[in-house]
Each structure stands twice: as C-alpha cells, then as structure tokens.
Short mmCIF file of C-alpha atoms in Angstrom, two decimals:
data_model
loop_
_atom_site.label_atom_id
_atom_site.label_comp_id
_atom_site.label_asym_id
_atom_site.label_seq_id
_atom_site.Cartn_x
_atom_site.Cartn_y
_atom_site.Cartn_z
CA MET J 129 97.24 101.52 79.30
CA LYS J 130 93.82 102.63 80.50
CA ILE J 131 93.78 102.98 84.27
CA ALA J 132 90.87 103.96 86.51
CA ILE J 133 91.59 105.26 90.02
CA VAL J 134 88.61 105.29 92.39
CA GLY J 135 89.15 107.60 95.35
CA ALA J 136 91.06 110.90 95.10
CA GLY J 137 92.60 110.72 98.57
CA LYS J 138 96.30 110.64 99.44
CA LEU J 139 96.98 107.22 97.92
CA GLY J 140 94.91 107.86 94.82
CA MET J 141 96.76 111.10 94.10
CA LYS J 142 100.15 109.57 94.91
CA VAL J 143 99.57 106.91 92.23
CA THR J 144 98.15 109.52 89.84
CA ASN J 145 101.26 111.69 90.23
CA ALA J 146 103.44 108.70 89.41
CA LEU J 147 101.46 107.69 86.32
CA VAL J 148 100.68 111.11 84.81
CA GLY J 149 103.03 111.90 81.95
CA GLY J 150 103.51 108.25 81.07
CA ASP J 151 101.93 106.30 78.25
CA HIS J 152 98.66 105.88 80.18
CA SER J 153 95.10 107.12 79.88
CA ILE J 154 93.97 107.85 83.43
CA THR J 155 90.43 108.31 84.75
CA ILE J 156 89.80 109.43 88.33
CA ILE J 157 86.43 108.74 89.96
CA ASP J 158 85.35 110.38 93.22
CA LYS J 159 82.09 111.50 94.83
CA ASN J 160 83.45 114.88 95.89
CA GLU J 161 82.72 117.37 93.11
CA ALA J 162 85.05 120.06 94.50
CA VAL J 163 87.97 117.62 94.64
CA ILE J 164 87.30 116.36 91.11
CA SER J 165 87.07 119.95 89.82
CA ARG J 166 90.46 120.80 91.32
CA ILE J 167 92.05 117.64 89.85
CA ALA J 168 90.63 118.43 86.40
CA GLN J 169 92.37 121.80 86.50
CA GLN J 170 95.73 120.41 87.66
CA TYR J 171 96.14 117.15 85.75
CA ASP J 172 95.76 115.90 82.21
CA VAL J 173 93.32 113.14 83.19
CA MET J 174 89.68 112.22 82.69
CA THR J 175 87.53 112.92 85.75
CA VAL J 176 84.19 111.47 86.82
CA VAL J 177 81.99 112.64 89.70
CA GLY J 178 79.96 109.82 91.18
CA ASN J 179 79.75 106.67 93.27
CA ALA J 180 81.77 103.84 91.70
CA LYS J 181 79.65 101.29 93.59
CA GLN J 182 76.95 101.98 91.05
CA VAL J 183 77.26 99.46 88.25
CA SER J 184 75.59 101.94 85.89
CA LEU J 185 78.45 104.43 86.43
CA LEU J 186 81.09 101.78 85.74
CA LYS J 187 79.31 100.65 82.58
CA LYS J 188 78.70 104.21 81.40
CA ASN J 189 82.46 104.84 81.59
CA SER J 190 83.22 101.59 79.72
CA ILE J 191 85.17 100.01 82.58
CA ASN J 192 85.28 96.81 80.50
CA THR J 193 87.79 98.53 78.21
CA PHE J 194 90.22 99.36 81.05
CA ASP J 195 93.45 97.52 81.78
CA PHE J 196 93.41 98.35 85.51
CA LEU J 197 91.07 99.69 88.17
CA ILE J 198 92.55 100.75 91.52
CA ALA J 199 89.99 101.10 94.31
CA CYS J 200 91.46 103.21 97.11
CA THR J 201 88.56 104.97 98.84
CA ASP J 202 88.55 105.32 102.64
CA SER J 203 86.47 102.14 103.08
CA ASP J 204 87.70 98.54 102.74
CA GLU J 205 84.21 97.30 101.96
CA LYS J 206 83.68 99.89 99.22
CA ASN J 207 87.03 99.05 97.67
CA MET J 208 86.33 95.33 97.59
CA ILE J 209 82.85 95.81 96.13
CA ILE J 210 83.99 98.31 93.48
CA ALA J 211 86.91 96.09 92.43
CA SER J 212 84.65 93.04 92.30
CA PHE J 213 81.99 94.84 90.22
CA ALA J 214 84.60 96.20 87.80
CA LYS J 215 86.10 92.74 87.34
CA LYS J 216 82.67 91.24 86.69
CA ILE J 217 81.90 93.91 84.08
CA GLY J 218 85.14 93.14 82.25
CA CYS J 219 88.05 95.22 83.57
CA SER J 220 91.24 93.24 82.93
CA LYS J 221 92.89 93.66 86.37
CA VAL J 222 91.54 95.13 89.61
CA ILE J 223 93.42 96.28 92.71
CA ALA J 224 91.83 97.09 96.08
CA ARG J 225 93.24 98.75 99.16
CA VAL J 226 92.23 96.72 102.22
CA ARG J 227 93.51 97.63 105.69
CA ASP J 228 91.38 95.89 108.34
CA PRO J 229 93.13 92.95 110.08
CA GLU J 230 89.81 91.05 110.09
CA HIS J 231 89.85 91.09 106.29
CA MET J 232 93.57 90.32 106.06
CA ASN J 233 93.04 87.11 108.04
CA GLN J 234 90.97 85.75 105.15
CA ILE J 235 92.54 87.59 102.26
CA ASP J 236 92.96 84.60 99.95
CA PHE J 237 89.28 83.71 100.33
CA ILE J 238 88.27 87.33 99.61
CA LYS J 239 90.44 87.52 96.49
CA GLU J 240 89.14 84.20 95.16
CA THR J 241 85.48 84.86 95.96
CA LEU J 242 85.37 88.47 94.76
CA HIS J 243 87.80 87.91 91.84
CA ILE J 244 90.16 90.66 92.99
CA ASP J 245 93.56 90.36 91.33
CA HIS J 246 95.68 92.22 93.87
CA ILE J 247 95.19 93.65 97.35
CA VAL J 248 97.44 96.30 98.91
CA ASN J 249 97.64 97.24 102.58
CA PRO J 250 99.70 100.33 103.55
CA ASP J 251 99.82 99.36 107.23
CA LEU J 252 100.96 95.81 106.54
CA SER J 253 103.50 97.02 103.95
CA ILE J 254 105.12 99.42 106.40
CA THR J 255 105.02 96.73 109.10
CA LEU J 256 106.97 94.33 106.91
CA GLU J 257 109.67 96.96 106.29
CA ILE J 258 109.98 97.77 110.01
CA TYR J 259 110.07 94.04 110.84
CA LYS J 260 112.80 93.40 108.26
CA TYR J 261 114.85 96.29 109.60
CA LEU J 262 114.53 95.32 113.27
CA VAL J 263 114.50 91.54 113.11
CA GLU J 264 116.44 90.52 110.02
CA LYS J 265 119.22 92.94 110.93
CA TYR J 266 119.68 90.97 114.12
CA THR J 267 119.24 87.52 112.57
CA LEU J 268 122.03 87.76 110.05
CA THR J 269 120.62 88.43 106.60
CA ASN J 270 123.53 87.82 104.28
CA GLY J 271 123.62 91.42 103.04
CA ILE J 272 123.80 90.58 99.35
CA PHE J 273 121.30 90.92 96.49
CA SER J 274 121.89 89.58 93.00
CA SER J 275 120.10 89.41 89.68
CA GLY J 276 121.79 87.85 86.68
CA LYS J 277 125.42 89.00 86.49
CA VAL J 278 124.81 92.11 88.63
CA ALA J 279 124.99 92.01 92.43
CA MET J 280 124.76 94.46 95.31
CA VAL J 281 126.35 94.23 98.75
CA GLN J 282 125.41 96.18 101.88
CA PHE J 283 127.77 96.77 104.82
CA ASN J 284 128.80 99.30 107.45
CA VAL J 285 131.84 101.30 106.31
CA ARG J 286 133.63 100.36 109.51
CA ARG J 287 134.04 96.93 107.91
CA MET J 288 136.19 98.73 105.29
CA SER J 289 137.44 101.85 107.06
CA ARG J 290 139.48 103.01 104.04
CA LEU J 291 136.17 104.17 102.50
CA ILE J 292 135.61 106.73 105.27
CA ASN J 293 136.10 110.35 104.07
CA LEU J 294 136.36 109.33 100.40
CA THR J 295 134.19 111.11 97.84
CA MET J 296 132.28 109.17 95.19
CA ARG J 297 134.90 110.21 92.63
CA GLN J 298 137.64 108.64 94.78
CA VAL J 299 135.87 105.36 95.57
CA PRO J 300 136.72 103.70 92.18
CA GLU J 301 140.43 104.03 93.06
CA LEU J 302 139.81 101.69 95.99
CA LEU J 303 137.05 99.59 94.44
CA PRO J 304 137.37 99.59 90.63
CA ASN J 305 134.40 98.45 88.54
CA MET J 306 132.05 99.06 91.49
CA LEU J 307 129.68 101.90 92.35
CA ILE J 308 128.18 103.10 95.63
CA VAL J 309 124.52 103.45 94.68
CA ALA J 310 123.15 104.44 98.08
CA ILE J 311 124.17 105.44 101.59
CA SER J 312 122.10 104.91 104.71
CA ARG J 313 122.84 107.75 107.13
CA ASN J 314 120.87 108.69 110.26
CA GLY J 315 117.82 106.76 109.11
CA LYS J 316 117.77 108.31 105.65
CA ILE J 317 118.69 106.70 102.33
CA ILE J 318 120.87 109.04 100.24
CA ILE J 319 121.52 108.69 96.52
CA PRO J 320 125.17 109.87 96.31
CA HIS J 321 126.69 112.10 93.66
CA GLY J 322 130.30 112.97 92.73
CA ASP J 323 131.08 115.19 95.74
CA THR J 324 129.20 113.08 98.32
CA THR J 325 131.59 111.92 101.06
CA VAL J 326 131.39 108.61 102.93
CA GLU J 327 131.10 109.27 106.67
CA ASP J 328 131.83 107.17 109.73
CA HIS J 329 128.85 104.94 110.71
CA ASP J 330 127.39 105.05 107.17
CA THR J 331 125.97 101.87 105.67
CA VAL J 332 126.84 101.69 101.99
CA TYR J 333 125.24 99.80 99.11
CA LEU J 334 127.76 98.80 96.43
CA ILE J 335 126.90 97.35 93.04
CA GLY J 336 129.02 95.60 90.46
CA GLU J 337 129.72 92.35 88.61
CA LYS J 338 128.49 89.37 90.63
CA SER J 339 131.81 87.53 91.12
CA GLU J 340 133.61 90.69 92.28
CA ILE J 341 130.80 91.68 94.64
CA THR J 342 130.69 88.16 96.08
CA GLU J 343 134.42 88.35 96.78
CA LEU J 344 133.97 91.73 98.49
CA HIS J 345 131.03 90.36 100.46
CA ASN J 346 133.23 87.58 101.85
CA ARG J 347 135.63 90.25 103.16
CA VAL J 348 133.12 92.63 104.77
CA TYR J 349 130.32 90.32 105.94
CA GLU J 350 129.91 90.59 109.71
CA ARG J 351 129.95 87.05 111.03
CA GLY J 352 129.08 85.98 114.53
CA LYS J 353 126.65 88.79 115.29
CA TYR J 354 124.17 87.62 117.89
CA THR J 355 120.45 88.23 118.16
CA ASN J 356 119.97 90.91 120.82
CA LEU J 357 116.56 92.45 120.07
CA GLN J 358 114.49 91.77 123.16
CA LYS J 359 112.29 94.76 124.04
CA VAL J 360 110.29 97.00 121.67
CA MET J 361 107.89 99.82 122.54
CA ILE J 362 105.27 100.93 119.98
CA ALA J 363 103.46 104.26 120.31
CA GLY J 364 100.05 103.97 118.66
CA GLY J 365 97.77 100.97 118.62
CA GLY J 366 96.28 101.53 115.18
CA LYS J 367 96.57 99.07 112.33
CA THR J 368 100.35 99.48 112.00
CA GLY J 369 100.82 99.00 115.74
CA PHE J 370 98.57 95.95 115.64
CA TYR J 371 100.35 94.25 112.73
CA LEU J 372 103.83 95.04 114.07
CA GLY J 373 103.04 94.01 117.64
CA LYS J 374 101.68 90.69 116.40
CA ARG J 375 104.72 89.89 114.24
CA LEU J 376 107.28 90.93 116.84
CA SER J 377 105.61 88.97 119.63
CA GLU J 378 105.41 85.89 117.42
CA PHE J 379 109.17 86.23 116.94
CA GLY J 380 109.57 86.13 120.72
CA ILE J 381 110.17 89.81 121.46
CA ALA J 382 108.65 91.55 124.51
CA VAL J 383 106.35 94.24 123.08
CA LYS J 384 104.61 97.18 124.74
CA ILE J 385 101.95 99.16 122.85
CA ILE J 386 100.80 102.54 124.18
CA GLU J 387 97.34 103.61 122.95
CA LYS J 388 95.21 106.53 124.20
CA ASP J 389 91.81 105.20 123.04
CA LYS J 390 90.32 102.90 125.70
CA ASN J 391 88.10 100.94 123.30
CA ARG J 392 91.05 100.34 121.00
CA CYS J 393 93.08 99.09 123.96
CA TYR J 394 90.36 96.54 124.68
CA TYR J 395 90.42 95.38 121.04
CA LEU J 396 94.21 95.03 121.10
CA SER J 397 94.22 93.12 124.38
CA THR J 398 91.67 90.63 123.07
CA HIS J 399 93.33 90.11 119.69
CA LEU J 400 97.04 90.08 120.56
CA ASP J 401 98.76 87.40 122.59
CA ASP J 402 101.81 88.10 124.75
CA VAL J 403 101.72 91.86 124.06
CA MET J 404 101.45 94.41 126.89
CA ILE J 405 98.77 97.02 126.11
CA LEU J 406 99.04 100.31 127.99
CA HIS J 407 96.19 102.84 128.06
CA GLY J 408 97.74 106.30 128.02
CA ASP J 409 99.20 109.18 126.04
CA ALA J 410 102.59 108.27 124.57
CA THR J 411 103.62 111.95 124.56
CA ASP J 412 103.46 111.92 128.38
CA GLN J 413 107.15 111.65 129.26
CA SER J 414 106.43 110.52 132.81
CA LEU J 415 104.52 107.52 131.39
CA LEU J 416 107.44 106.69 129.09
CA GLU J 417 109.85 106.90 132.02
CA GLU J 418 107.61 104.67 134.16
CA GLU J 419 107.52 102.10 131.36
CA ASN J 420 111.34 102.15 131.09
CA LEU J 421 111.72 103.71 127.67
CA ASP J 422 115.49 103.92 128.21
CA GLU J 423 115.67 100.11 128.52
CA MET J 424 114.05 99.46 125.11
CA ASP J 425 116.10 98.05 122.25
CA ALA J 426 113.80 99.77 119.75
CA PHE J 427 111.00 102.34 119.71
CA VAL J 428 108.44 102.70 116.91
CA ALA J 429 106.30 105.86 116.60
CA ALA J 430 103.20 104.78 114.68
CA THR J 431 100.38 107.09 115.77
CA GLY J 432 98.08 108.71 113.23
CA LEU J 433 99.80 112.11 113.47
CA ASP J 434 103.12 112.86 111.77
CA GLU J 435 103.97 115.65 114.24
CA GLU J 436 103.35 113.37 117.20
CA ASN J 437 105.48 110.63 115.66
CA LEU J 438 108.40 113.00 115.14
CA LEU J 439 108.14 114.31 118.71
CA LEU J 440 108.04 110.77 120.10
CA ALA J 441 110.99 109.71 117.97
CA LEU J 442 113.00 112.67 119.28
CA ILE J 443 112.12 111.76 122.89
CA ALA J 444 113.20 108.16 122.27
CA LYS J 445 116.47 109.33 120.71
CA GLN J 446 117.19 111.53 123.73
CA ALA J 447 116.56 108.47 125.91
CA LYS J 448 119.35 106.78 123.89
CA VAL J 449 117.16 104.01 122.47
CA GLU J 450 119.35 102.25 119.89
CA ASP J 451 116.81 101.91 117.06
CA VAL J 452 114.13 104.58 116.64
CA ILE J 453 111.65 104.27 113.77
CA SER J 454 108.94 106.73 112.82
CA LYS J 455 106.01 106.61 110.42
CA VAL J 456 105.72 109.94 108.56
CA SER J 457 103.51 110.60 105.53
CA ARG J 458 104.30 114.23 104.70
CA GLU J 459 107.08 114.87 102.19
CA SER J 460 107.49 118.40 103.59
CA TYR J 461 109.10 117.01 106.76
CA LYS J 462 112.09 115.56 104.87
CA ASP J 463 114.62 118.24 105.84
CA LEU J 464 113.49 118.24 109.47
CA ILE J 465 113.85 114.46 109.70
CA GLU J 466 117.45 114.58 108.43
CA GLN J 467 118.46 116.84 111.33
CA MET J 468 116.84 114.66 114.00
CA GLY J 469 119.00 111.56 113.57
CA ILE J 470 116.10 109.10 113.62
CA ASP J 471 117.28 105.64 112.58
CA MET J 472 114.50 104.95 110.08
CA VAL J 473 111.62 107.04 108.73
CA LEU J 474 108.98 105.37 106.56
CA ASN J 475 106.22 106.78 104.39
CA PRO J 476 103.42 104.20 103.96
CA LEU J 477 102.06 106.03 100.90
CA ASP J 478 105.40 105.77 99.11
CA ILE J 479 105.69 102.06 99.87
CA VAL J 480 102.20 101.05 98.77
CA ALA J 481 102.29 103.31 95.69
CA SER J 482 105.50 101.55 94.67
CA THR J 483 103.78 98.18 95.18
CA ILE J 484 100.88 99.25 92.95
CA LEU J 485 103.18 100.59 90.23
CA ARG J 486 105.24 97.39 90.17
CA TYR J 487 102.05 95.34 89.82
CA ILE J 488 100.83 97.54 86.96
CA GLN J 489 104.17 97.22 85.18
CA GLY J 490 104.18 93.46 85.78
CA SER J 491 106.77 91.58 83.74
CA ARG J 492 106.39 94.00 80.83
CA ARG J 493 109.56 95.89 81.75
CA ILE J 494 110.48 95.09 85.35
CA ILE J 495 112.50 91.90 85.85
CA SER J 496 112.94 92.28 89.59
CA SER J 497 112.68 94.90 92.31
CA LEU J 498 113.59 95.15 95.96
CA LEU J 499 112.73 97.77 98.58
CA ILE J 500 115.67 99.18 100.54
CA GLN J 501 114.80 100.20 104.11
CA GLY J 502 111.31 101.10 102.89
CA GLN J 503 112.66 104.33 101.37
CA ALA J 504 114.21 103.32 98.06
CA GLU J 505 113.87 100.66 95.41
CA ILE J 506 116.44 98.84 93.35
CA MET J 507 115.02 97.38 90.15
CA GLU J 508 116.18 95.73 86.97
CA ILE J 509 114.43 96.60 83.72
CA ILE J 510 114.71 95.53 80.09
CA ALA J 511 115.44 98.59 77.94
CA THR J 512 113.56 99.20 74.69
CA ASN J 513 114.37 101.69 71.93
CA ASP J 514 111.20 103.69 72.63
CA MET J 515 112.13 104.51 76.24
CA LYS J 516 113.15 108.08 77.04
CA LEU J 517 116.21 106.58 78.78
CA ALA J 518 117.50 104.84 75.65
CA ASN J 519 120.07 105.85 73.01
CA ILE J 520 121.15 109.08 74.66
CA PRO J 521 124.25 109.78 76.83
CA LEU J 522 123.27 109.59 80.49
CA HIS J 523 124.60 113.10 81.17
CA GLU J 524 121.99 114.48 78.75
CA ILE J 525 119.11 112.82 80.60
CA GLN J 526 117.60 115.01 83.29
CA LEU J 527 117.70 112.42 86.04
CA PRO J 528 116.15 113.49 89.36
CA ASP J 529 118.58 113.59 92.31
CA GLY J 530 116.84 110.51 93.72
CA VAL J 531 117.43 108.31 90.63
CA LEU J 532 120.70 106.58 89.74
CA ILE J 533 121.51 104.31 86.79
CA ALA J 534 123.61 101.82 88.73
CA ALA J 535 124.67 99.13 86.23
CA ILE J 536 124.02 97.84 82.72
CA HIS J 537 124.12 94.13 81.86
CA ARG J 538 124.81 93.92 78.11
CA GLY J 539 125.46 90.50 76.58
CA ASN J 540 128.10 88.88 78.79
CA HIS J 541 129.38 92.17 80.17
CA VAL J 542 128.46 94.29 83.18
CA ILE J 543 128.96 98.03 82.63
CA ILE J 544 129.28 100.50 85.49
CA PRO J 545 128.04 103.56 83.59
CA ASN J 546 129.43 107.08 83.39
CA GLY J 547 128.02 110.25 81.83
CA GLN J 548 128.90 109.15 78.28
CA THR J 549 127.28 105.71 78.56
CA MET J 550 124.15 105.10 76.45
CA ILE J 551 121.48 102.53 77.26
CA GLN J 552 120.73 100.28 74.28
CA GLU J 553 117.81 98.05 73.34
CA ASP J 554 117.66 94.76 75.32
CA ASP J 555 120.10 96.02 77.98
CA LYS J 556 119.25 94.87 81.48
CA VAL J 557 119.47 98.12 83.42
CA THR J 558 119.77 98.22 87.21
CA ILE J 559 118.26 101.41 88.64
CA PHE J 560 118.30 102.74 92.19
CA CYS J 561 115.47 105.15 93.02
CA LEU J 562 114.11 106.87 96.11
CA LEU J 563 110.41 106.05 96.50
CA SER J 564 109.67 109.78 96.62
CA ASP J 565 110.99 110.02 93.03
CA ILE J 566 109.33 106.87 91.70
CA GLY J 567 106.91 108.93 89.62
CA GLU J 568 109.77 110.71 87.84
CA LEU J 569 111.38 107.37 87.06
CA GLU J 570 108.10 106.07 85.61
CA LYS J 571 108.10 108.97 83.16
CA LEU J 572 111.67 108.19 82.06
CA MET J 573 110.71 104.58 81.32
CA THR J 574 107.77 105.59 79.13
CA VAL J 575 107.55 105.85 75.34
CA LYS J 576 109.19 108.92 73.78
CA ARG J 577 106.66 111.47 72.61
CA GLY J 578 105.99 111.10 68.92
CA PHE J 579 107.54 107.63 68.73
CA LEU J 580 104.26 105.84 68.08
CA GLY J 581 103.24 108.51 65.65
CA GLN J 582 106.48 108.05 63.71
CA ILE J 583 105.87 104.33 63.45
CA GLU J 584 102.35 104.86 62.18
CA THR J 585 103.56 107.42 59.60
CA LYS J 586 106.21 105.03 58.32
CA GLY J 587 103.56 102.34 58.01
CA ILE J 588 101.40 104.61 55.85
CA LEU J 589 104.31 105.51 53.60
#
C-alpha cells in the first residue's frame, strides 16, 4: 500500500517504525528540512520537505494514487485541512489526529463535512483505557473474551491458588489444552515464556477452546463484587485530565483535578460539571496531604511530563492509594516503571499507533482485536501463504519477546501451538502482542520477500 504520513513528530515516527519493512511504500512530509534529512538517512522511505496544506504539493506528489494519508502534525486544524484536501484530490482513505475537546464534541459533523474517514485522539484513547480499568473493574465486566471457537478468560490467581509458583511449562499439567498468554503484574503486562513463574496477586489471561474456557470462567469468576470506586484525584488538567474527569464525574465519582496553570483551571471549571478544580502544583506534597490523597480510591498522573508523572505515581503509592495510574510516553522508562509497583502505566503513542494500524489493515487480515489494559493487544488474523509467519515451525520464527502465538483455529479444531506447530493458509491465528512490539508483528504479517517476484516469474514462464 502507498501511505503518506504528514508530520514527523512522535506519532508520525511511531507509525513509520511500525510500517517500515512491511509491504508498504511510505512517504513522509514535513516542513522541517533537518528532520526530513535525518529521516532520509535512517529509513527506507520517500521524504518530502514542504507544507502539506498546499494543494500544489499534494498534487505534485500524486496523493490521488495513495491508499492512505495520515495527518499528524501538532495542529488539529492543519490535520483536518490536510486530510480534507487529500481526500478531495483523490486519496482513498484519510486519517487525522484531532485532540481538542471542542472539536471532539462535533466530530461526526467534522468527518461528514470534511470527508475525513477516520479521526484518532491520543488523549481520548488513553482516557478510555483508564476509564475501563477503573470503572469496569468495579462494575463487574464478565472477564471473558471470545472469537469463533477461541476464548480468553482473565482472573486473579487467588481464584485458583494452585497456579501460584507454577512455571509456564507446569501450567498445562493443571490446565491442559490452555495457555497463559499474558500476566498483569504491578501494573505491567508481561508476555510469559517457559521459565516465567506465576506469582501471588498476578492477574492471568488464559486462552483455549471456547467451551473449556467458559467452564473455567464459571469456576473462577468473582461474583458479588460491589462497586466501591468513589474518589479519584487527577494530577494535570490537560486534555487527558479533562476527558477523564468528565467521564468519571458522569459516572458519579467525586473527582479532583490539580492544575498549575491558572487560565487552564478557569477553562476546566467552566467546562466540567461536578468536578473540583484545584489551582496548584501536584508535586507539592503538602497540597496533596491537604487534599487527602491518602483517602483516594485512585490517583491518575496525567501531566505533560513523564518524569513528573512517575514522581507523582510514586508519592501516591507511598500514600497507599489502591489504584495508581500514570501516563508515560518514553519507552526508556520501562525498567524503572517495573520497579515502582505502579498499578497501570499507559503510553498514549502506543495506543493511538495501534488504532491507526488496525484501521489501515481493516478487514484485509484482522478479524478482531482488543486492547488489554492499554499495553497489549490480542488479535485474530487470517493466515495466508505469503505471510512470513506461515509454513514454518514457530521455533524457527524470530518472534520478539513481546509477541506470542496464542492459538490456531483450523477447521473445527483449536490448536494450542508449540515450537513445532506451523501456521497454514486460512488458519485463524490468535496473537497476543505488547503495543511496544506492534511494529515487529506488522513485519511478520507482511509478504515474504521475493514472493511476489516468484509469482510474476511463474506467470512469464
């Protein structure tokens, strides 16, 4: 596919990293010549220096021949205009990043009027994941996901204490024909391997044949849990704080937002109902103590600085807040986060990049996908012979640590794979993948190098 990415910022490069190496022709457009020069040296992509709002630039680069244009500059208005122009010129599908709540209130009208196919919003995406974690956990989601004959169940290991201290190699002795595909531990999703041990307090995700998983679900499902989320404090009144405060207050939760910018506080107070807005620095521990941090059921660190969010999350943890969630964009903080014991850490770039990639793939290969705690994705794909994953024993495929082939639905059978298993054409393959490794998975689902050339050669002969 031909894909144009307008804006070489964090999101633009995150999507580029995921798509490079696949069966795509990528063009990156940005006004910054130094940035474009650096990208041209690092990536096998076409680069264009210029302003994509200029119709002449879009036409000169034959945007009408492109399958997708992704507009992700730092301006909502620019993104909407660029996407609209590209669509008018003839680009098949256009995607725009739009973050402002004022635009999101009339998003359907914007899409219809400007002919934008898809709009992504990192702040709203991360809000939805935080909301699902905080609210749905307390309102009894049934803990089961199914697609076709394959199903997955999620539960705390204390509901089946015999799992505690078992390694992945030992689990099949207790639960035959099932596979632990992920473990949630101290706010981090782990893709387990043979020597990984189940620990007390872990939440496990098990996959298997639907009838067997349903039977297990009936044994481990925690009935009678009551809704007890009442008080939430949010540090940072930016777009994420705004969206989350609005949703939580509408659910009936008492919300406090701490924001250091006075003008932003005024905006929040005039646009949010039943939310307490506090003007101050959230890193001031005396302020947190005055506002009864230790009485909160949950604390969300959503300022614009990763370092500040991690510090605030640590303070909240020391105050023994039950659920502490932090927004962190830098991959380099992964190891540090693991040691801090934060309940949930989310990267908005990972989440929105995954959303964009799923939209680009459409129904071509992906049957269904589901985000897990905003850190991982479980998806079901239809295998084709030309995929790098197909017709080779799984142990010979260089799978990243964050990717797991969880199950294969072949005909009327569900296969829990081992190292000797080979994926065949038309298999429905269930894959579990950390969002940080989504780009590596994209490459594994692409056409094998030389495959198209072989077909063409055979046609000539």
